[in-house]
Coordinates of C-alpha atoms in Angstrom, one line a residue:
Chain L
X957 CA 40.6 -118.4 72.2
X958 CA 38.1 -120.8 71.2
X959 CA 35.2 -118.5 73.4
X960 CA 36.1 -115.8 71.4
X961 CA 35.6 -117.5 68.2
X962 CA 32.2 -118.5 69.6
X963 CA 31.4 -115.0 70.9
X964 CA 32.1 -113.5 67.3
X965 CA 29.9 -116.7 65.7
X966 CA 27.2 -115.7 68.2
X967 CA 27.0 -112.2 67.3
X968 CA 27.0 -112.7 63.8
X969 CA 23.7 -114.4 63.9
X970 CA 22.8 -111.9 66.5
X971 CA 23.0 -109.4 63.9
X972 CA 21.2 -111.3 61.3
X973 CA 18.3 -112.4 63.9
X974 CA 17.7 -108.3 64.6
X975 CA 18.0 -107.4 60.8
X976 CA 15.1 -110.3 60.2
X977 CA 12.7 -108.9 62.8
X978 CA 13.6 -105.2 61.7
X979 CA 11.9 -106.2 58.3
X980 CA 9.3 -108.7 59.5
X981 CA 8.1 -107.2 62.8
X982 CA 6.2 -103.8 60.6
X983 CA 4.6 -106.1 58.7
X984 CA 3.5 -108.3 61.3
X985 CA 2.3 -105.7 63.0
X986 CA -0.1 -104.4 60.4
X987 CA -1.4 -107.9 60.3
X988 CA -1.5 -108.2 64.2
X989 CA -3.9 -105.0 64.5
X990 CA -6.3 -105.5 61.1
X991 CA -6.9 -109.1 63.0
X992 CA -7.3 -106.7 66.0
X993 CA -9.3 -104.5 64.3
X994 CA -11.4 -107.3 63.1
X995 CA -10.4 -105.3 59.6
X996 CA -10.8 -108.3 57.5
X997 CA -15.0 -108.4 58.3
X998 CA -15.9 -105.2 57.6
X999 CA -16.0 -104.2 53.6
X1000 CA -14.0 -101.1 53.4
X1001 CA -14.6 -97.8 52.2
X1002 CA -15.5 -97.6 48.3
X1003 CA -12.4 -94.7 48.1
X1004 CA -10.1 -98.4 48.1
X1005 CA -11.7 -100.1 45.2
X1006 CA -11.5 -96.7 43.7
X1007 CA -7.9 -96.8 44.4
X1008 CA -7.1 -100.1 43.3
X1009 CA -8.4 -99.4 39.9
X1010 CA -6.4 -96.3 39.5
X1011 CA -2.9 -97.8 40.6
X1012 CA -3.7 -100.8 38.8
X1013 CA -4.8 -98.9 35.4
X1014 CA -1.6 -96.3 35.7
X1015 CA 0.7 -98.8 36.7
X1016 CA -0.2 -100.8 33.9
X1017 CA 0.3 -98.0 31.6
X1018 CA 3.4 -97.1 33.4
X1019 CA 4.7 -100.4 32.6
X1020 CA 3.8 -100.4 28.9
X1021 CA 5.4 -97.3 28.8
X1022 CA 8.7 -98.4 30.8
X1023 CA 8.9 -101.4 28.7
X1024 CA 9.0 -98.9 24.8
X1025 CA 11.2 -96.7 25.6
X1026 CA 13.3 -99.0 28.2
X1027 CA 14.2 -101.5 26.2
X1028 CA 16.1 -99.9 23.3
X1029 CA 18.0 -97.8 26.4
X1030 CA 19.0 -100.9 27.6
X1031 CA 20.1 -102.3 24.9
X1032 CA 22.1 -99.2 24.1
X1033 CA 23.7 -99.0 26.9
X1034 CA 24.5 -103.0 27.0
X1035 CA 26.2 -103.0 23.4
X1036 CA 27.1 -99.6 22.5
X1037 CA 30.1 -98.4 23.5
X1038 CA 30.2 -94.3 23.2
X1039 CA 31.3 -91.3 25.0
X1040 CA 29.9 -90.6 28.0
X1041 CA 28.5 -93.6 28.4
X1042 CA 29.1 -93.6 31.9
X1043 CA 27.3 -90.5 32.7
X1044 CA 24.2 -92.0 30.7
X1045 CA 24.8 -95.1 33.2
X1046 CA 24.2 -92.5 36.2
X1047 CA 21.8 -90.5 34.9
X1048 CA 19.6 -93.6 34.1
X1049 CA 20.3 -94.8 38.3
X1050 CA 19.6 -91.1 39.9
X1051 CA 15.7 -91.5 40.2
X1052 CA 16.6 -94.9 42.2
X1053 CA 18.1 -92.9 44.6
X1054 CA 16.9 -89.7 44.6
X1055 CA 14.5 -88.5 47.4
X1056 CA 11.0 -88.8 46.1
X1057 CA 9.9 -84.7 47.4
X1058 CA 12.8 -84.0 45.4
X1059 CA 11.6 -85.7 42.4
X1060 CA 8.3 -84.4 42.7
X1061 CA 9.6 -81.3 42.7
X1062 CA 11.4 -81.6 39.9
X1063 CA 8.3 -82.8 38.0
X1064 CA 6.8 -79.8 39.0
X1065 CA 9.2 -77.1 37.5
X1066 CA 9.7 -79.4 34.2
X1067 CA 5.5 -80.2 33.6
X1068 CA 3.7 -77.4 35.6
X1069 CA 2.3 -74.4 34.6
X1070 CA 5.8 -72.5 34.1
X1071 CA 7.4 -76.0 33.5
X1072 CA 10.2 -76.5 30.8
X1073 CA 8.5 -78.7 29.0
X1074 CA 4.8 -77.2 29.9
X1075 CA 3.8 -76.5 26.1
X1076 CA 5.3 -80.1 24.8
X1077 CA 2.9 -81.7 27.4
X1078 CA -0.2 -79.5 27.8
X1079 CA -1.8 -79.5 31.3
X1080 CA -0.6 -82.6 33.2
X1081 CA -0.6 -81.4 36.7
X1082 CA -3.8 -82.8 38.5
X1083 CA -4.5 -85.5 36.1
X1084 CA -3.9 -89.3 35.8
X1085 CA -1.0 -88.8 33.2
X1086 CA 0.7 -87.0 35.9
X1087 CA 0.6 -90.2 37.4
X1088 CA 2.1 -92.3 34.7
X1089 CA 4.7 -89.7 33.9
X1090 CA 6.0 -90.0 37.9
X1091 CA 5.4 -93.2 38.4
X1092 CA 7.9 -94.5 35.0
X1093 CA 10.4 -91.6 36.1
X1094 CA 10.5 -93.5 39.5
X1095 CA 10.6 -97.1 38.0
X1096 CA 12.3 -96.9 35.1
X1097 CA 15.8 -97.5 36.3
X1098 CA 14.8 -100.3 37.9
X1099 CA 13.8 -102.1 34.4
X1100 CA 16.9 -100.6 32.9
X1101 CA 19.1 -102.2 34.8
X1102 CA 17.6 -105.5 34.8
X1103 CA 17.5 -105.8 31.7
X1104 CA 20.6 -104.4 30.5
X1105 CA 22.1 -106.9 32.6
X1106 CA 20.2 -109.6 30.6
X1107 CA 21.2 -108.2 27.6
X1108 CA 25.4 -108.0 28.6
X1109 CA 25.4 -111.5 29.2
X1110 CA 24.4 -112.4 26.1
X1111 CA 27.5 -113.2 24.1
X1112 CA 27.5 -111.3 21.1
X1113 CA 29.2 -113.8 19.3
X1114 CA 25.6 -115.5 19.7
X1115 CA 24.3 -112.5 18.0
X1116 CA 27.1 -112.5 15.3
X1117 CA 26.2 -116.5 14.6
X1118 CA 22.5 -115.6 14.1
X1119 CA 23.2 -112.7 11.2
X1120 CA 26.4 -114.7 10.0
X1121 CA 23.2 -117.4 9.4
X1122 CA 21.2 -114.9 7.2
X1123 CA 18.8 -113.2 10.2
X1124 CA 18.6 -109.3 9.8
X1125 CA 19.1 -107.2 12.9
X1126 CA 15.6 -106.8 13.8
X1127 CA 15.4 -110.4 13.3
X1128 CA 18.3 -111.1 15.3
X1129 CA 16.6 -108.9 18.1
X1130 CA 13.3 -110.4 17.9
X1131 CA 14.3 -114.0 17.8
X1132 CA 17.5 -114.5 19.7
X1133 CA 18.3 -111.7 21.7
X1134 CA 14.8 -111.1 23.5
X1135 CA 14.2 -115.0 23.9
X1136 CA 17.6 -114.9 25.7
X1137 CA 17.1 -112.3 27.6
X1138 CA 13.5 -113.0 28.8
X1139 CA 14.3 -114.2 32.3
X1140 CA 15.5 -110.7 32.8
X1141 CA 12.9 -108.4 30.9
X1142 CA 10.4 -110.0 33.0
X1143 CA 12.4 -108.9 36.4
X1144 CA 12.7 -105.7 35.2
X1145 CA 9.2 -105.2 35.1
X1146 CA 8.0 -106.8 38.0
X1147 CA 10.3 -104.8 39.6
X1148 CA 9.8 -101.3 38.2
X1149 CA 5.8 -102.4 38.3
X1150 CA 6.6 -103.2 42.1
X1151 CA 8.2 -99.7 42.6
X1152 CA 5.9 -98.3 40.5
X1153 CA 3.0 -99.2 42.9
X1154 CA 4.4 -98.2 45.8
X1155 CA 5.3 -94.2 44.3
X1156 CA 4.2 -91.5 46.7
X1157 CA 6.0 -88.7 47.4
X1158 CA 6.4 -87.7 44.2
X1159 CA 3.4 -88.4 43.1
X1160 CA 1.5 -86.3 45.7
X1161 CA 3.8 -83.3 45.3
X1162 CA 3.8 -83.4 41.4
X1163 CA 0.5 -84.8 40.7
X1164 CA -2.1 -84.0 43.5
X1165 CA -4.6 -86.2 45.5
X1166 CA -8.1 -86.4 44.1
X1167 CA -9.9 -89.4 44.1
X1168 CA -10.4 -91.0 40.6
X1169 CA -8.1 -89.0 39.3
X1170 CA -4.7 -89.0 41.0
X1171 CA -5.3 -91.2 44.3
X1172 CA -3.2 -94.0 44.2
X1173 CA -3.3 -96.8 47.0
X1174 CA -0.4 -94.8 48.6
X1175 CA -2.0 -91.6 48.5
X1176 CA -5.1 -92.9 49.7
X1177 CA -3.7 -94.5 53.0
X1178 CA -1.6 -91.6 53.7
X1179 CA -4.7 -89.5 53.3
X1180 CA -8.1 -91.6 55.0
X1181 CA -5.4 -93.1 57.6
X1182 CA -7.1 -90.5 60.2
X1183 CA -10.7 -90.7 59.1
X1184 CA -11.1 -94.4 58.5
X1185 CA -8.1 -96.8 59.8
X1186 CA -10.3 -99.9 58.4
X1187 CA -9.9 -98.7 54.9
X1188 CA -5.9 -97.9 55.5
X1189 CA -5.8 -101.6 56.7
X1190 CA -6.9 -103.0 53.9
X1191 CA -5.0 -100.9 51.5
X1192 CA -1.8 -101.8 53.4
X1193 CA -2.9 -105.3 53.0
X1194 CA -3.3 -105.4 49.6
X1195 CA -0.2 -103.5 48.9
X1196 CA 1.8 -106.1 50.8
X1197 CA 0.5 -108.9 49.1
X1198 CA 1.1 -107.1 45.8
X1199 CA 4.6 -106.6 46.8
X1200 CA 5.1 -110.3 47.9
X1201 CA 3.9 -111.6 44.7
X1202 CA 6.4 -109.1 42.7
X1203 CA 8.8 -110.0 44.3
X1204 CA 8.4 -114.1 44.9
X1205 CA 8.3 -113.7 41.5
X1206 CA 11.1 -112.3 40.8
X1207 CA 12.8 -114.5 43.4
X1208 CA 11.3 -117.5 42.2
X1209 CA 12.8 -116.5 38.3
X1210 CA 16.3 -116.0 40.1
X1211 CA 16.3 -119.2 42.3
X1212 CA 15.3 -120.7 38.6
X1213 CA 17.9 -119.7 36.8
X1214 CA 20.6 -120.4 39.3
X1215 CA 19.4 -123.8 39.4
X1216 CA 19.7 -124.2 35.7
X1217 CA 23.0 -123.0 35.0
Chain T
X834 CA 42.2 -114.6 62.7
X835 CA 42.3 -114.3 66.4
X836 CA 44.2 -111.4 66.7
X837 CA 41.5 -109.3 63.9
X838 CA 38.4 -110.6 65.9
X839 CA 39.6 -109.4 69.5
X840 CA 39.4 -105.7 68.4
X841 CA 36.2 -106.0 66.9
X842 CA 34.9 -107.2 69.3
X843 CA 36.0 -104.7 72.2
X844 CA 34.5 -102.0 69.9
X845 CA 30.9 -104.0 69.5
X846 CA 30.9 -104.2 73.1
X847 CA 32.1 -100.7 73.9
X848 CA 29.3 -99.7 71.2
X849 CA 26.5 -101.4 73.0
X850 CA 27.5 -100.1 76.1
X851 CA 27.8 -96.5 75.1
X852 CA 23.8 -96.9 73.2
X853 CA 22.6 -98.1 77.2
X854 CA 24.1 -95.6 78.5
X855 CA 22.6 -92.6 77.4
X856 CA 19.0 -92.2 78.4
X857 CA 16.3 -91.9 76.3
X858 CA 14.8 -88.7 78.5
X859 CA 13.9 -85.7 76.5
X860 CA 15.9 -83.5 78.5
X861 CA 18.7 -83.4 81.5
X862 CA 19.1 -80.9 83.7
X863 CA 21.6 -78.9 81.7
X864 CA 19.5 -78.0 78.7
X865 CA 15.9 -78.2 79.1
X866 CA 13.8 -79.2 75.6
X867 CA 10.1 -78.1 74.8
X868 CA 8.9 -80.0 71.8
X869 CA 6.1 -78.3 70.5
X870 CA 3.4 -79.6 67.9
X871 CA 1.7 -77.0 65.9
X872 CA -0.5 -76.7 62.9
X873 CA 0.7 -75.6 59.7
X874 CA -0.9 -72.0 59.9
X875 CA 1.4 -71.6 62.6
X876 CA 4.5 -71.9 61.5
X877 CA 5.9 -68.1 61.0
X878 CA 4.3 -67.0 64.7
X879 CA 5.4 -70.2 66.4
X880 CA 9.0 -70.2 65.2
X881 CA 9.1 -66.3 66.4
X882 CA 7.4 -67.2 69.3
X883 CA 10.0 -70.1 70.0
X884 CA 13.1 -67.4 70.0
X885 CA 11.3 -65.1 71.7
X886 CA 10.3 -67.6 74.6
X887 CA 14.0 -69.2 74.3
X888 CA 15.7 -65.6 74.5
X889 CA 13.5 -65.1 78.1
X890 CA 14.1 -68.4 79.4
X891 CA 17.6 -68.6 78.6
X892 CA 18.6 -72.4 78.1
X893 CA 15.7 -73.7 76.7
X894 CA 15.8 -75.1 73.2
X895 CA 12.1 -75.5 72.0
X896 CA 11.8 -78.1 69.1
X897 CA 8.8 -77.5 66.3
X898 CA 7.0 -79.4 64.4
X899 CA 4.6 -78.4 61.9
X900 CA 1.8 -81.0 60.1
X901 CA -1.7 -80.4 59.5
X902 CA -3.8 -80.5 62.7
X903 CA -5.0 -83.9 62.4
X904 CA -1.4 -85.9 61.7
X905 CA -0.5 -84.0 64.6
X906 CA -3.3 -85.2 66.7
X907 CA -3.3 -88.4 65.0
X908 CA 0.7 -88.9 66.2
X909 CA 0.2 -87.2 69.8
X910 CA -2.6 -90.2 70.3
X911 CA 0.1 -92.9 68.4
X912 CA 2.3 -91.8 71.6
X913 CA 4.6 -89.2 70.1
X914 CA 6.3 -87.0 72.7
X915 CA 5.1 -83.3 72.4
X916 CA 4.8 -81.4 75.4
X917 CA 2.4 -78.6 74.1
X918 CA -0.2 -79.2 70.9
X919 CA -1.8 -76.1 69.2
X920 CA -4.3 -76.6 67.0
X921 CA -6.4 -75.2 64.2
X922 CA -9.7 -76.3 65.4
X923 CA -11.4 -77.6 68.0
X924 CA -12.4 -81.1 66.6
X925 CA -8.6 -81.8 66.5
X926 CA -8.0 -81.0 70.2
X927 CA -10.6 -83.1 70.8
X928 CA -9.3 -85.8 69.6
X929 CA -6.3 -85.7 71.8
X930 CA -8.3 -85.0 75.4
X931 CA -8.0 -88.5 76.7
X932 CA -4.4 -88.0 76.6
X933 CA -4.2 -85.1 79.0
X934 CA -5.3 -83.9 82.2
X935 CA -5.0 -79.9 81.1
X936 CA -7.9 -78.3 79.6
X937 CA -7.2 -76.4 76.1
X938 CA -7.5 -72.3 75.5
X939 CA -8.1 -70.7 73.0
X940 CA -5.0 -68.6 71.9
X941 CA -6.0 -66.9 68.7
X942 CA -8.6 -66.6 65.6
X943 CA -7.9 -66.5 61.5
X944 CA -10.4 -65.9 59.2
X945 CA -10.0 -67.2 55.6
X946 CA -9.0 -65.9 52.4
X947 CA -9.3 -66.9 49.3
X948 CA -6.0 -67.3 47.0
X949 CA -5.2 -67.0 43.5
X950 CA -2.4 -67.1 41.2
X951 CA -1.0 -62.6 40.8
X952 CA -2.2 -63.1 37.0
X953 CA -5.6 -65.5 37.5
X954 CA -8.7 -66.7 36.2
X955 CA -10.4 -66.0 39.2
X956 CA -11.6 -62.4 40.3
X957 CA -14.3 -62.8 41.8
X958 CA -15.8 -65.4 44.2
X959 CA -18.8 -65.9 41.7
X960 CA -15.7 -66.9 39.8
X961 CA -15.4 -70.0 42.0
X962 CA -18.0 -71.8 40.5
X963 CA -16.8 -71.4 36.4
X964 CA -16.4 -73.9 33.9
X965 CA -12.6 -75.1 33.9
X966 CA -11.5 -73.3 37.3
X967 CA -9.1 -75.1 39.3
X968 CA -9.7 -75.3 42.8
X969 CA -7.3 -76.7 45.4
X970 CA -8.6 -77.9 48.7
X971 CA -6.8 -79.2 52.2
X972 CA -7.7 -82.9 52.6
X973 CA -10.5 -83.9 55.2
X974 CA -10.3 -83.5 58.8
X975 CA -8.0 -80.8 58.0
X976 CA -9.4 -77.6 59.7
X977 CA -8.7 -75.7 57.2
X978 CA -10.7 -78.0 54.8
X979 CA -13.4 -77.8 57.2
X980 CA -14.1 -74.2 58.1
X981 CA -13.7 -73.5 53.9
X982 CA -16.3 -76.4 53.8
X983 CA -18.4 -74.1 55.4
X984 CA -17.5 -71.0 53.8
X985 CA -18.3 -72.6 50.7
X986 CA -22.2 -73.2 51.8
X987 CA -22.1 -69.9 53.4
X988 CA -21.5 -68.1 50.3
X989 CA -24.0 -70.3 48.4
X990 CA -26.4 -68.3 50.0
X991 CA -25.7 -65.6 48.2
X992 CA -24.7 -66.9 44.6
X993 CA -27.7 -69.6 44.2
X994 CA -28.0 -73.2 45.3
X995 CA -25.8 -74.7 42.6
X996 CA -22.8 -72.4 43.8
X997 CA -21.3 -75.1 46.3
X998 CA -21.8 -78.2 44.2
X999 CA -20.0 -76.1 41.3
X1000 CA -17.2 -75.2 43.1
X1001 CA -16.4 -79.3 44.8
X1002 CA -16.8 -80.0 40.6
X1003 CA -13.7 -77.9 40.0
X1004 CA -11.8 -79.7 42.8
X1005 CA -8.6 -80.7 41.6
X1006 CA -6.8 -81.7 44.2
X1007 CA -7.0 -82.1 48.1
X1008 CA -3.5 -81.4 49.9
X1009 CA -1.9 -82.6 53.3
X1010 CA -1.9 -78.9 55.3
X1011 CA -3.3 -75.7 54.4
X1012 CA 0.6 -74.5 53.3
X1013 CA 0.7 -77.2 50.4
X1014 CA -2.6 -75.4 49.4
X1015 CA -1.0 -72.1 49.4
X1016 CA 1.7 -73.3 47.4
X1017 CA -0.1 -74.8 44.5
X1018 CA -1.2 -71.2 44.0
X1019 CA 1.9 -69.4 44.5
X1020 CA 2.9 -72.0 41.7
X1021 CA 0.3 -71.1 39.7
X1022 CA -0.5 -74.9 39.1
X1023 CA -3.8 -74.0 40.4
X1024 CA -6.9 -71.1 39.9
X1025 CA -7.8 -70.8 43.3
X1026 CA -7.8 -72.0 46.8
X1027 CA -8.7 -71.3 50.4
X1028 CA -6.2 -70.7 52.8
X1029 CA -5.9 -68.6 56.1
X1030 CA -5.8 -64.9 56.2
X1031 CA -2.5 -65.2 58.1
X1032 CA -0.9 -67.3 55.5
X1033 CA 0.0 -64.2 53.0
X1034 CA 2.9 -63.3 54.2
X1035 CA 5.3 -60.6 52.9
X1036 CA 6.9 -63.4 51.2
X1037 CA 4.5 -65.3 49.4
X1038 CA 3.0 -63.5 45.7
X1039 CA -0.2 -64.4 45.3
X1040 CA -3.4 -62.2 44.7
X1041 CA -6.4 -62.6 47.3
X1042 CA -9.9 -62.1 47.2
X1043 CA -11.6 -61.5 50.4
X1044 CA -14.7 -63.6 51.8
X1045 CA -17.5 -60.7 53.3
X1046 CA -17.9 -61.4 56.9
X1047 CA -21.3 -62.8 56.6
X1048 CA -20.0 -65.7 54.9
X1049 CA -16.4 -66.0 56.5
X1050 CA -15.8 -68.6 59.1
X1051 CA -13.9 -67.5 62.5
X1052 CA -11.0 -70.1 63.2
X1053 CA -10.3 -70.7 66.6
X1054 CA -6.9 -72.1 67.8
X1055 CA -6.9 -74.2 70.8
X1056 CA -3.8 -75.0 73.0
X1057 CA -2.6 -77.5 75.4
X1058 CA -0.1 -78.7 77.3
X1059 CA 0.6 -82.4 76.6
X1060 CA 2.6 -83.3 79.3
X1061 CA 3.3 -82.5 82.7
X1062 CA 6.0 -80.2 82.9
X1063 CA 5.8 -76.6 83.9
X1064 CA 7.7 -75.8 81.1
X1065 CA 4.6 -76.3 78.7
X1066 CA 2.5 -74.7 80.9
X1067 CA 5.2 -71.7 81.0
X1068 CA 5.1 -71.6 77.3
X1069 CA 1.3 -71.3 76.5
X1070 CA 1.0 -68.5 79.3
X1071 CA 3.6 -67.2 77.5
X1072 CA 1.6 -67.5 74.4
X1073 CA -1.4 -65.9 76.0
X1074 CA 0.7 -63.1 77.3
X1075 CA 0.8 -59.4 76.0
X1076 CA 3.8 -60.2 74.1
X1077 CA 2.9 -63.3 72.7
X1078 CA -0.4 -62.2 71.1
X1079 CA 1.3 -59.4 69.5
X1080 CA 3.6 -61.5 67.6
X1081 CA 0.6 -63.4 66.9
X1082 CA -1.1 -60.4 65.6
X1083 CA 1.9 -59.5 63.8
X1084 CA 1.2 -62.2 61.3
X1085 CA -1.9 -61.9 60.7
X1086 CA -4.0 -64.0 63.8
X1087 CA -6.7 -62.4 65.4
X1088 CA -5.3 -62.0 68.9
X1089 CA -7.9 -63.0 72.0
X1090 CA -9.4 -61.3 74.8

C-alpha cells in the first residue's frame, strides 16, 4: 500500500517536472540558438528599432487609453449592482478568450470600409490607430478585471466613513478608493500592457503590416523570420524580457501584498 | 485514500501505454496519406486535383496545406513532413533542394493581374501611381511580391521613371500570401493590388485591370517530391498528366508543354 502512495507522490511531481520544461524548454531554446547564431554580435536589421518604437509608442497609448475608459467600467461593475450585470461581466471577458483571427475580423466589418462604425471613425484600416484600437480591444479585460477586483475588496463601509467625514464623491474616489486600490490598478496595466505587446493576429488581419506604420514586434518576426533570422532573434529576445519584467512585476506586487496582509 | 488512488492510477498507466503504442508513422498500410504543401495560388486546382487523384487511387487521403511559398519552404527545411512541395517560384524551391534528392518540374504558369475594389479609384494602371491610392502588396520573399516587384519596373517603362517609386509610396500594407492580398480588395479596404490571374475566381467580385504582355511577368510553378515514396512521385505525374493540366487550366494556370 505504502508503494502505491509513493507511486502516486512520484507522478505528481512527474507531472509538474514536464509542465516546467513545457514552458521553459521554448524559451530556452530561442536563447540556445541566438547564442548559436552568435545573434547577440551582430546589430540587427533597422526594421527592429523601427519596431520597437511603434509597439512601444501604441502600447503606450493603448494603455492610456485602457486606463480612461477602464477604470470607471471597473468601478461600475465593482459597486453597481444593475440588471444584466452579469452579461456586462461576460462581455467585458470575451476578447480574453476569443481567437485573435476572429477578433480581427471583427474589427474589420465594425472599422473597415463598409464597417458599422466606418463614418464615426474615418479611415482607420492601415494606420497606427488601427493599432491602438486592437491592441485595447485585446487588453482591456485584462485591466478590468484586475482592477475591479481591487476595487470589491475595498469595504465600502471605508468609502461610507470618508463621505460621512465631509469628502465628496470624487474626493472620496481620488483620495481613498484609488490609493487603496493601487496595488491592483498597477497589475492591471502591466498586464493588459503585457498582452497588449504581444497582439498579433488581430492586428495583422484588422490593421495590416507596413513598417512604421502598423508593424509591431510581432508582426515584424512573423514577417522577416524567413529573410533575416538575426533580426527575429533579437525581436524574440526583447519581447521575452519585456514579458518577464511585466510580469516579475506583477509577481513581485502579489508576493508583496501577501506578505503584508 | 487508497482505494481512490489505485484506479487512477491503472488509468495513467493504461494512458501512457496506449500514447506508445500507436506510431508516429504518417501512414499504415490500410490507408495511405499524401501530405501535400502548396502555395496559396493553388489552393482551388490543388484541392480538385486532390479528389480527383484520391477518386483514381482509391484509399488515399491526400492532406493540403496552403501558406505562402516561403513559410512553406521555410517549414519543409524546419523538418515538417510534406511529401510533395509546389511552389510559386523558383527561388522558393530553391531553398528546399538540400532536402531532396528529386529534381523539381515545372507544372504550370500564371501571369498577373491587377485587382481593384467593383466600384474603385483605380482604372487604369497610370492610376497606380496617384496621390491617396491604396496599394496592397504580398510581403517579401513572397513570389507573388516578387514577380509584381518586377512588373511594377516593367511598367515604369512605359509611364516615366517616377511611376515605380510612386506606386511603393502608396503601399499600405504588405500581406502573408497572395490570397490575403486578394481579400483586402474584395473588402474594399484597399484601392488596388496585385494578384495572380488565376486567383479571380467565379466567386470572388472584384474588378481587374490587365497588365499588357510587355510588361507582365510569367510565373512559373515548380514541383517536387519531398520524400521518398512513390506515392509523391505518383501524384506530380499525375499533376503533369493530360487530366491534371486541364484542371489546372480550368482555373486559370497556364498549363505546360
Amino acid at each position: 500500500m505504502n508503494t502505491l502512495y509513493r507511486i502516486g507522490h512520484w507522478l505528481v511531481i512527474a507531472g509538474a517536472v514536464a509542465a516546467l520544461a513545457l514552458l521553459a524548454a521554448p524559451i530556452l531554446a530561442l536563447v540556445w540558438r541566438a547564442l548559436q547564431e552568435n545573434a547577440l554580435t551582430r546589430i540587427p536589421n533597422e526594421a527592429v528599432q523601427t519596431a520597437l518604437q511603434l509597439s512601444l509608442t501604441t502600447t503606450f497609448i493603448s494603455l492610456l487609453v485602457i486606463f480612461v475608459i477602464g477604470t470607471p467600467l471597473a468601478y461600475i461593475l465593482a459597486r453597481r449592482r444593475f440588471y444584466g450585470r452579469r452579461w456586462f461581466n461576460i462581455l467585458v471577458e470575451l476578447p480574453i478568450v476569443l481567437p485573435p483571427s476572429v477578433a480581427g475580423l471583427a474589427l474589420l466589418f465594425t472599422f473597415g470600409n463598409e464597417g458599422l462604425l466606418r463614418d464615426f471613425s474615418g479611415q482607420v484600416v492601415f494606420t497606427s490607430a488601427a493599432v491602438v484600437i486592437t491592441q485595447v480591444f485585446v487588453a482591456l479585460p485584462f485591466y478590468v478585471r484586475a482592477v475591479q477586483t481591487g476595487f470589491s475588496n475595498i469595504h465600502p463601509e471605508i468609502e461610507q466613513a470618508a463621505m460621512v467625514d465631509g469628502a465628496s464623491q470624487w474626493g472620496t474616489f481620488l483620495y481613498v478608493t484609488l490609493p487603496l486600490s493601487s496595488r491592483s490598478i498597477v497589475t492591471g496595466g502591466l498586464l493588459s500592457w503585457a498582452r497588449a505587446l504581444g497582439e498579433f493576429g488581430a492586428t495583422i488581419l484588422f490593421a495590416g503590416n507596413l513598417e512604421g506604420e502598423t508593424r509591431t514586434m510581432p508582426l515584424l518576426i512573423f514577417i522577416i523570420r524567413e529573410r533575416d533570422i538575426n533580426a527575429a532573434i533579437w525581436t524574440s529576445l526583447i519581447l521575452i524580457a519585456l514579458a518577464i519584467l511585466a510580469v516579475g512585476l506583477t509577481r513581485f506586487l502579489a508576493d508583496d501584498r501577501a506578505a503584508q496582509s | 485514500m487508497i482505494h481512490s488512488i489505485r484506479p487512477l492510477l491503472i488509468s495513467l498507466v493504461i494512458l501512457m501505454l496506449a500514447a506508445c503504442g500507436s506510431d508516429g508513422e504518417q501512414s499504415d498500410s490500410s490507408n495511405p496519406r499524401l501530405t501535400v504543401f502548396a502555395a496559396s495560388s493553388l489552393t482551388d486546382a490543388f484541392e480538385e486535383l486532390a479528389t480527383a487523384f484520391e477518386e483514381q487511387q482509391g484509399d488515399v487521403e491526400v492532406r493540403l496545406n496552403f501558406a505562402s511559398s516561403s513559410t512553406l519552404a521555410t517549414q519543409i527545411i524546419e523538418g515538417a513532413p510534406a511529401d510533395v512541395f509546389a511552389s510559386a517560384n523558383v527561388a522558393q524551391m530553391m531553398r528546399v533542394e538540400e532536402t531532396t534528392r528529386n529534381q523539381p518540374v515545372i507544372f504550370a504558369r500564371n501571369r498577373l493581374v491587377v485587382v481593384t475594389p467593383s466600384e474603385g479609384n483605380v482604372q487604369s494602371l497610370e492610376d497606380l501611381a496617384d496621390d491617396n491610392i491604396r496599394v496592397v502588396l504580398a510581403a517579401p520573399n513572397v513570389p507573388i511580391r516578387e514577380y509584381a516587384d518586377l512588373a511594377i519596373e516593367n511598367l515604369a517603362q512605359e509611364y516615366g521613371d517616377d511611376f515605380a517609386a510612386a506606386v511603393f509610396a502608396n503601399l499600405v500594407s504588405e500581406e502573408e500570401n497572395v490570397r490575403a492580398v486578394l481579400l483586402r480588395i474584395d473588402l474594399g479596404e484597399a484601392d488596388a493590388g496585385f494578384v495572380y490571374a488565376s486567383d479571380i475566381t467565379p466567386d470572388i467580385e472584384v474588378a481587374q485591370i490587365p497588365i499588357p504582355d510587355a510588361a507582365n511577368v510569367m510565373a512559373e510553378y515548380p514541383i517536387v517530391a519531398t520524400s521518398e515514396t512513390t506515392l509523391a512521385l505518383q501524384f506530380i505525374d499525375f499533376i503533369s498528366s493530360a487530366e491534371g493540366q486541364a484542371i489546372l487550366e480550368k482555373w486559370g494556370f497556364i498549363p505546360v508543354g
